[in-house]
PDB file of C-alpha atoms in Angstrom:
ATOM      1  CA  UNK J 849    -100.182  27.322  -7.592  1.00 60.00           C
ATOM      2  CA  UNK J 850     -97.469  26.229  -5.244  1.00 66.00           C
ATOM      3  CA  UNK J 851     -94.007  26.703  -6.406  1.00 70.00           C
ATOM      4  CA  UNK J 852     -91.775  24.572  -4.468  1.00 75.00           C
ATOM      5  CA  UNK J 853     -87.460  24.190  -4.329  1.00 72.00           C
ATOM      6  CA  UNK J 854     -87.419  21.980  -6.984  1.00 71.00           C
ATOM      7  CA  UNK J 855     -89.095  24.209  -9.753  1.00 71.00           C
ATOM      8  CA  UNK J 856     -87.072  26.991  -8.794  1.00 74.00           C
ATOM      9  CA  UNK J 857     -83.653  25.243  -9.035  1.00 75.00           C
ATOM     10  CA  UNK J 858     -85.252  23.698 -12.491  1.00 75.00           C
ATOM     11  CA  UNK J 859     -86.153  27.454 -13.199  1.00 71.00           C
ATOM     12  CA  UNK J 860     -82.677  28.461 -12.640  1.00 75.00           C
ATOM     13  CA  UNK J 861     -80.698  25.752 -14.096  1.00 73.00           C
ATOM     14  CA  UNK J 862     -82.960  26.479 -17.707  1.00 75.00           C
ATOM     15  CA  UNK J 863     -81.936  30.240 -16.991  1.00 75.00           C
ATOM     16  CA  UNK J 864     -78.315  29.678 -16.564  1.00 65.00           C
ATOM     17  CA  UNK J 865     -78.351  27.408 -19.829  1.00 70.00           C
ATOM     18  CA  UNK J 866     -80.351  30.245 -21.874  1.00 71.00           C
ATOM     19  CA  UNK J 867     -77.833  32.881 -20.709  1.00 65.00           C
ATOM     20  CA  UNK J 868     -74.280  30.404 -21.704  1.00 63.00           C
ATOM     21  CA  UNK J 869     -76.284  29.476 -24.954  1.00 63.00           C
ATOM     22  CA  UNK J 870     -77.943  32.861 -26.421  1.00 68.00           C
ATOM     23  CA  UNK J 871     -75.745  35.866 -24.764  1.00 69.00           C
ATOM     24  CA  UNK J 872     -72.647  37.226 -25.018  1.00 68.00           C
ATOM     25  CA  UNK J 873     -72.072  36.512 -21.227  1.00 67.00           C
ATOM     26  CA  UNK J 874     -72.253  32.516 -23.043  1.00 65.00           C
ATOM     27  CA  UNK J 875     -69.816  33.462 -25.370  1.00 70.00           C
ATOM     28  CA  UNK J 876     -67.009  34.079 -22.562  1.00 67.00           C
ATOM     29  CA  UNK J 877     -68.055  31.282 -20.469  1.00 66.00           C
ATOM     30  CA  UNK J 878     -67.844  29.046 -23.696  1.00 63.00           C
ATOM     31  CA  UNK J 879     -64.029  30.515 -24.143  1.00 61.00           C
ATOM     32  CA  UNK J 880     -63.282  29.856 -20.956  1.00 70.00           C
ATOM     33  CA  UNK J 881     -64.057  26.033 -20.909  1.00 62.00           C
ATOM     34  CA  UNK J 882     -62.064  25.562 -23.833  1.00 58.00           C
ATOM     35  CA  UNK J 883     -58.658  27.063 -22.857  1.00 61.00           C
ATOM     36  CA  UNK J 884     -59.372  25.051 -19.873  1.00 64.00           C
ATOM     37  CA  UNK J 885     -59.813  21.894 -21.970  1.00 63.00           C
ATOM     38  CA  UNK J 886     -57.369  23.025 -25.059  1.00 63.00           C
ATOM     39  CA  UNK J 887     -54.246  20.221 -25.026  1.00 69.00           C
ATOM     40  CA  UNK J 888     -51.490  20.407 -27.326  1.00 73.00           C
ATOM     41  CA  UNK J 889     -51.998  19.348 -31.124  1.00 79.00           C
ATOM     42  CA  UNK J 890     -51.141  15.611 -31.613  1.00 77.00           C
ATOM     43  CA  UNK J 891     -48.189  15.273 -33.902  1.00 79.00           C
ATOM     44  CA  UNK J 892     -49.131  12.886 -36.713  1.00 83.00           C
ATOM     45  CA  UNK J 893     -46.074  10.195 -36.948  1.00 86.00           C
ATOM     46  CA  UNK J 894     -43.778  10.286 -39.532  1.00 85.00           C
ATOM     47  CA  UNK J 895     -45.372   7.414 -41.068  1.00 88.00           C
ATOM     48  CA  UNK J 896     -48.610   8.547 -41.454  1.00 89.00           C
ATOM     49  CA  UNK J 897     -48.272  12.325 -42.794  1.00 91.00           C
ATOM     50  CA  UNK J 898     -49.291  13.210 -45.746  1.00 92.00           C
ATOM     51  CA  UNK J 899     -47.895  15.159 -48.474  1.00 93.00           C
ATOM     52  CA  UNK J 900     -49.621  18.700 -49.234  1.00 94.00           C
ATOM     53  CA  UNK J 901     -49.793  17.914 -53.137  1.00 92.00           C
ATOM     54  CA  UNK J 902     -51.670  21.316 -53.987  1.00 93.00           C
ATOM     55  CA  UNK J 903     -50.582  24.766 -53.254  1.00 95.00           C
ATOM     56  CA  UNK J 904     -52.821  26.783 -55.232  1.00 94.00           C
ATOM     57  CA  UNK J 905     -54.906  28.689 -52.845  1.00 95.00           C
ATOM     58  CA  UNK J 906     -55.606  32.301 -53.198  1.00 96.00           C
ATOM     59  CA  UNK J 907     -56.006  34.431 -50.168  1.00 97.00           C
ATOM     60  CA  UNK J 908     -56.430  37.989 -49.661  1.00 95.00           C
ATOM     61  CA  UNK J 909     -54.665  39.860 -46.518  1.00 94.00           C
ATOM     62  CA  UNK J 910     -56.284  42.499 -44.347  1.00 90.00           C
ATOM     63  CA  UNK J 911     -54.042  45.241 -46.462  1.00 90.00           C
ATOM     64  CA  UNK J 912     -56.042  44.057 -49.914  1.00 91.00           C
ATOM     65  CA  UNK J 913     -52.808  42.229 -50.587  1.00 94.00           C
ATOM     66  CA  UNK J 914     -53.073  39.155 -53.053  1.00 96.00           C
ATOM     67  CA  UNK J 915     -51.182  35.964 -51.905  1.00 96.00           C
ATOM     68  CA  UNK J 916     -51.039  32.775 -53.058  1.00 96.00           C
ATOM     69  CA  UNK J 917     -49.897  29.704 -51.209  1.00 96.00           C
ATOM     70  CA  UNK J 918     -47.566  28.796 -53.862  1.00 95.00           C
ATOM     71  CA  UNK J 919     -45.411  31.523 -53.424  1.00 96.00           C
ATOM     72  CA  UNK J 920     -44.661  29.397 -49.644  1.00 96.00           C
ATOM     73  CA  UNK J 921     -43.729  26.368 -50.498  1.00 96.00           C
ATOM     74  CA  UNK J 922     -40.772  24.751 -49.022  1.00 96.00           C
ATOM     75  CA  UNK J 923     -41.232  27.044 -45.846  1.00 97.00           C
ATOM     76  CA  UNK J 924     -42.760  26.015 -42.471  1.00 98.00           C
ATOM     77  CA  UNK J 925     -46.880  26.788 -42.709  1.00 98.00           C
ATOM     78  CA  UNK J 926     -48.880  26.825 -39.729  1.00 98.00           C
ATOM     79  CA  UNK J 927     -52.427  27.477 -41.211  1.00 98.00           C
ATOM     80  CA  UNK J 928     -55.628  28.032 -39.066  1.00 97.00           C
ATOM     81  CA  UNK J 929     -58.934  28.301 -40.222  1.00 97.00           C
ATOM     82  CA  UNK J 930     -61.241  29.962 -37.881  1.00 96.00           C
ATOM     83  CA  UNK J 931     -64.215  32.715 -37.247  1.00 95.00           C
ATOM     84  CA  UNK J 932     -64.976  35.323 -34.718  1.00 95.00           C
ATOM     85  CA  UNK J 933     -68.237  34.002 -33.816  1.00 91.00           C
ATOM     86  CA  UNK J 934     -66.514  30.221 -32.911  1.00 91.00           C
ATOM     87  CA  UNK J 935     -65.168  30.212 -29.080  1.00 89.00           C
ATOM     88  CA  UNK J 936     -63.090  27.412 -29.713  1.00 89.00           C
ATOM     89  CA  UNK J 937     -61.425  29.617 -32.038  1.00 93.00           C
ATOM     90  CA  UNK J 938     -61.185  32.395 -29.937  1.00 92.00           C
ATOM     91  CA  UNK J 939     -60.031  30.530 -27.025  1.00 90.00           C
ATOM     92  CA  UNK J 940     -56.956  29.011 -28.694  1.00 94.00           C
ATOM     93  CA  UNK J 941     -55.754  32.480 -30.050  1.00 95.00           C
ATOM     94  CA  UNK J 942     -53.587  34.097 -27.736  1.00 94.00           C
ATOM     95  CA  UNK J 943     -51.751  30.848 -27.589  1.00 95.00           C
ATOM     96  CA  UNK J 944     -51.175  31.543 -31.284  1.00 96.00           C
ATOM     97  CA  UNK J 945     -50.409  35.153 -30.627  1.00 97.00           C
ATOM     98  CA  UNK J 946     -47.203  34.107 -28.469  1.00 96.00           C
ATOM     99  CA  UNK J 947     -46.456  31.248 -31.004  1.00 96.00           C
ATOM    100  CA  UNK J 948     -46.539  34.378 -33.939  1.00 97.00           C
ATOM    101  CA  UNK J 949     -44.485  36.614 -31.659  1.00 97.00           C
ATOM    102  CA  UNK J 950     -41.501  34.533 -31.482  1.00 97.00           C
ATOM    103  CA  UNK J 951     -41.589  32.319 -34.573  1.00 97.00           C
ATOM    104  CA  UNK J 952     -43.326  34.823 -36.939  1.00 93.00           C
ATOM    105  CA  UNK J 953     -40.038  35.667 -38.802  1.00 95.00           C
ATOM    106  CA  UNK J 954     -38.942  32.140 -38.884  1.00 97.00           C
ATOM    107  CA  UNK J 955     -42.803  30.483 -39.490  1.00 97.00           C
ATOM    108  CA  UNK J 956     -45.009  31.462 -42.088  1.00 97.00           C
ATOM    109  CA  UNK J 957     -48.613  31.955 -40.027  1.00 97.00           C
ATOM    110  CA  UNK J 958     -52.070  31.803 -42.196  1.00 97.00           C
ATOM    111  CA  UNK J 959     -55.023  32.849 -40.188  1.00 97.00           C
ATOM    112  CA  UNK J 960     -57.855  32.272 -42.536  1.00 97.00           C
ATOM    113  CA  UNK J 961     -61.367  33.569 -41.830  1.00 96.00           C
ATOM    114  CA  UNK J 962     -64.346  33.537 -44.501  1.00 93.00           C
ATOM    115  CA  UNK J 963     -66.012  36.640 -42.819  1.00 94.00           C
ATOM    116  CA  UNK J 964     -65.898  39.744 -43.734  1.00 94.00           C
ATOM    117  CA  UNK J 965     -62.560  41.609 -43.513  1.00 92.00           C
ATOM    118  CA  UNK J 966     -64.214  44.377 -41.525  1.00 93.00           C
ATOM    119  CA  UNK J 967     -64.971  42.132 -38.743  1.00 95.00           C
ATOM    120  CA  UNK J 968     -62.035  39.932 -38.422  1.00 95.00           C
ATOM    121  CA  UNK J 969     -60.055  43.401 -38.661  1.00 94.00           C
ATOM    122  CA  UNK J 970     -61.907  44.868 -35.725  1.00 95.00           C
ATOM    123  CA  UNK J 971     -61.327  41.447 -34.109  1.00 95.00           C
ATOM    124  CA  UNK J 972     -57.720  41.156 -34.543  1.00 95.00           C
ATOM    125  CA  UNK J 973     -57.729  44.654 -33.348  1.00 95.00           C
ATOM    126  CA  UNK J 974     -59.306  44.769 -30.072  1.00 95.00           C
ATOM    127  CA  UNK J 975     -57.533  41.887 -29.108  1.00 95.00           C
ATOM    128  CA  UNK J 976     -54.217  43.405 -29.937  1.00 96.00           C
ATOM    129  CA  UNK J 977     -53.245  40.543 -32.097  1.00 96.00           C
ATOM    130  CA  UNK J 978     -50.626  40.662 -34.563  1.00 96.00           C
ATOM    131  CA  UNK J 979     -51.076  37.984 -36.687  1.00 95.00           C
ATOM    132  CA  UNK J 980     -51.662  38.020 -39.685  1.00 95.00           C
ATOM    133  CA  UNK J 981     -55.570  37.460 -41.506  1.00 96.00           C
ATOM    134  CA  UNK J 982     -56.551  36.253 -44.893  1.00 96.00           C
ATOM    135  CA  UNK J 983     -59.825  35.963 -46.874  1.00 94.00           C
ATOM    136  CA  UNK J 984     -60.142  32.926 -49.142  1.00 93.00           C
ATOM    137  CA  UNK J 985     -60.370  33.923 -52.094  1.00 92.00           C
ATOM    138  CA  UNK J 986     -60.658  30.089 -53.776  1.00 91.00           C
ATOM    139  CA  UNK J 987     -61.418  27.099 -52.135  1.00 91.00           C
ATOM    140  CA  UNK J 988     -58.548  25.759 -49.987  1.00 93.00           C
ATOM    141  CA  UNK J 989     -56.891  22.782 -51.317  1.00 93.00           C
ATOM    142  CA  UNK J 990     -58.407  19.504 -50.153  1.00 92.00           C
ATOM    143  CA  UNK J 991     -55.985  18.556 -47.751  1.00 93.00           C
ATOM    144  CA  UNK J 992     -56.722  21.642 -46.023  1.00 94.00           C
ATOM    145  CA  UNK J 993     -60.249  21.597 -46.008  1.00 90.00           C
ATOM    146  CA  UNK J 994     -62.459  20.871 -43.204  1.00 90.00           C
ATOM    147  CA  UNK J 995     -66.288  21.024 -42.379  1.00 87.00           C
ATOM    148  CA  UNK J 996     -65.274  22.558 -38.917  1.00 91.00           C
ATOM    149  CA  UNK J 997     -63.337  24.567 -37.003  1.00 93.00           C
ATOM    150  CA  UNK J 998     -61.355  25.829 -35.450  1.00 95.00           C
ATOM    151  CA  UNK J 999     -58.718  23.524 -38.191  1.00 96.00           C
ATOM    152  CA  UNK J1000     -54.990  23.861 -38.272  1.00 96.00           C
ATOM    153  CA  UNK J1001     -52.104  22.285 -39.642  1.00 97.00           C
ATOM    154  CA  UNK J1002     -48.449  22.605 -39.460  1.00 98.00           C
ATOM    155  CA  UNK J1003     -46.831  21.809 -42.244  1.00 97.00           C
ATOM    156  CA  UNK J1004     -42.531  21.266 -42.764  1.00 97.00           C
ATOM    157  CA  UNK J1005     -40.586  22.806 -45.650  1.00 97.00           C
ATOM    158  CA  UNK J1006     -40.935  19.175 -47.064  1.00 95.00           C
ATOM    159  CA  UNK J1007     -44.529  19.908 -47.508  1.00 96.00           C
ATOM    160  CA  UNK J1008     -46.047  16.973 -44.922  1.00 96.00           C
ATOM    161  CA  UNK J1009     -48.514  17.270 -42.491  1.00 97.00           C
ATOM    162  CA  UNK J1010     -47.064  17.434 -39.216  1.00 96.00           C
ATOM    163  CA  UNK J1011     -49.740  18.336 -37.078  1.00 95.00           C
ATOM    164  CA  UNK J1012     -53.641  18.637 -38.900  1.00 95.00           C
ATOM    165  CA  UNK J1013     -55.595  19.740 -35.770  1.00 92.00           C
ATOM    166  CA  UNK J1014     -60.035  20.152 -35.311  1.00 94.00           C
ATOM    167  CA  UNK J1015     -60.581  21.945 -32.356  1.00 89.00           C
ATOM    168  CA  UNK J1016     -58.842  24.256 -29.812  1.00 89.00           C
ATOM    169  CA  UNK J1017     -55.801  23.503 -28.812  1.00 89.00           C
ATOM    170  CA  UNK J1018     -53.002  24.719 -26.986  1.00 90.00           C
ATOM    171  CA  UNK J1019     -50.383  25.850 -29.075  1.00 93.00           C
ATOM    172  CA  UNK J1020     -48.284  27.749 -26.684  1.00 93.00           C
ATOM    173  CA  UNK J1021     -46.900  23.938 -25.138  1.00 92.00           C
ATOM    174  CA  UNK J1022     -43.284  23.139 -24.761  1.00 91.00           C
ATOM    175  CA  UNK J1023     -44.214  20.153 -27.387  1.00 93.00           C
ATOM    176  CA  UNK J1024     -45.186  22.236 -30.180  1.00 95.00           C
ATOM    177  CA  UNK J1025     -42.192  25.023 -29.678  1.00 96.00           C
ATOM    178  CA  UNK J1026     -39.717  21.979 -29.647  1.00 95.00           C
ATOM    179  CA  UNK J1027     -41.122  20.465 -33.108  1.00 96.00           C
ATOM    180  CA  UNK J1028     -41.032  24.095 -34.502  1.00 97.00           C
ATOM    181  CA  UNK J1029     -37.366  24.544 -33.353  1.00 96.00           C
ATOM    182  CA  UNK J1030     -36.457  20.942 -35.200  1.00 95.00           C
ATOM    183  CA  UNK J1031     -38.565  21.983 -38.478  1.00 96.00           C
ATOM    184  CA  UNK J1032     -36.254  25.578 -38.326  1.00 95.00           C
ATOM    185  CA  UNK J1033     -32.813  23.594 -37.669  1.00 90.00           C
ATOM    186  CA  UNK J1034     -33.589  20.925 -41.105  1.00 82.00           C
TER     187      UNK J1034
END
């Protein structure tokens, strides 16, 4: 049997898509695509925000610490749910990691994972991130649920929705620092 160019580039191509697909080698070029493609969050207009109307969500932190959403209302939430397997999660993290380093006294950051604490621990670790993880403990409220992630929202001390966010996104832009500085100053 005669192999010829065109069944060796086929070959190839099927290799190079078994590789990105099934190994870890994937996972980074997967990463990689997405911070290329990540743009900032769209801010929902004024108009069409909606109100968070329930609070109750309990969530456990990586220090076996009980927290409940309540306890933050009428402060500035930015709330991401996400998983250490997802590389459109990973690849829009260190843009949260500079957003957490310079608002995280003034913004209250949820990063909420429903794996084990052991992994996103050892995650959060060898990254050198600083944020801070929760386990849900409940269901989230249903404002704040979604059947996919990477899903954020931003939410003002009034309680609306300013940004509510599938997918990676840059939040490291000069857009999303400048609505974060307004939602501080009122």
């Amino acid at each position: 049997m005669k192999i010829d160019k065109s069944k060796i580039s086929n070959l190839l191509f099927l290799v190079l898509i078994l590789v990105i697909l099934f190994t870890p080698i994937g996972t980074h070029v997967k990463v990689f695509v997405n911070r290329i493609f990540a743009f900032t969050p769209g801010i929902e207009s004024v108009e069409s925000r909606e109100v968070l109307k329930d609070y109750n969500w309990k969530l456990l932190n990586q220090n076996g610490e009980h927290f409940n959403l309540e306890s933050a209302k009428g402060e500035i939430l930015l709330i991401n749910l996400w998983a250490t397997w997802c590389p459109p999660c990973i690849a829009e993290m260190p843009s949260f990691q500079k957003l957490y380093t310079d608002y995280g006294d003034q913004v209250t950051f949820l990063f909420v994972s429903n794996e084990k604490q052991e992994v996103t621990t050892s995650f959060v670790e060898k990254h050198n991130y600083t944020f801070p993880v929760y386990s849900a403990l409940a269901n989230a409220p249903a404002q704040l649920s979604s059947s996919s992630i990477p899903a954020s929202y931003l939410i003002n001390k009034s309680g609306e929705i300013v940004i509510n966010e599938k997918g990676a996104a840059n939040w490291n832009s000069d857009s999303v620092r400048e609505l974060l500085d307004n939602l501080i100053k009122d």
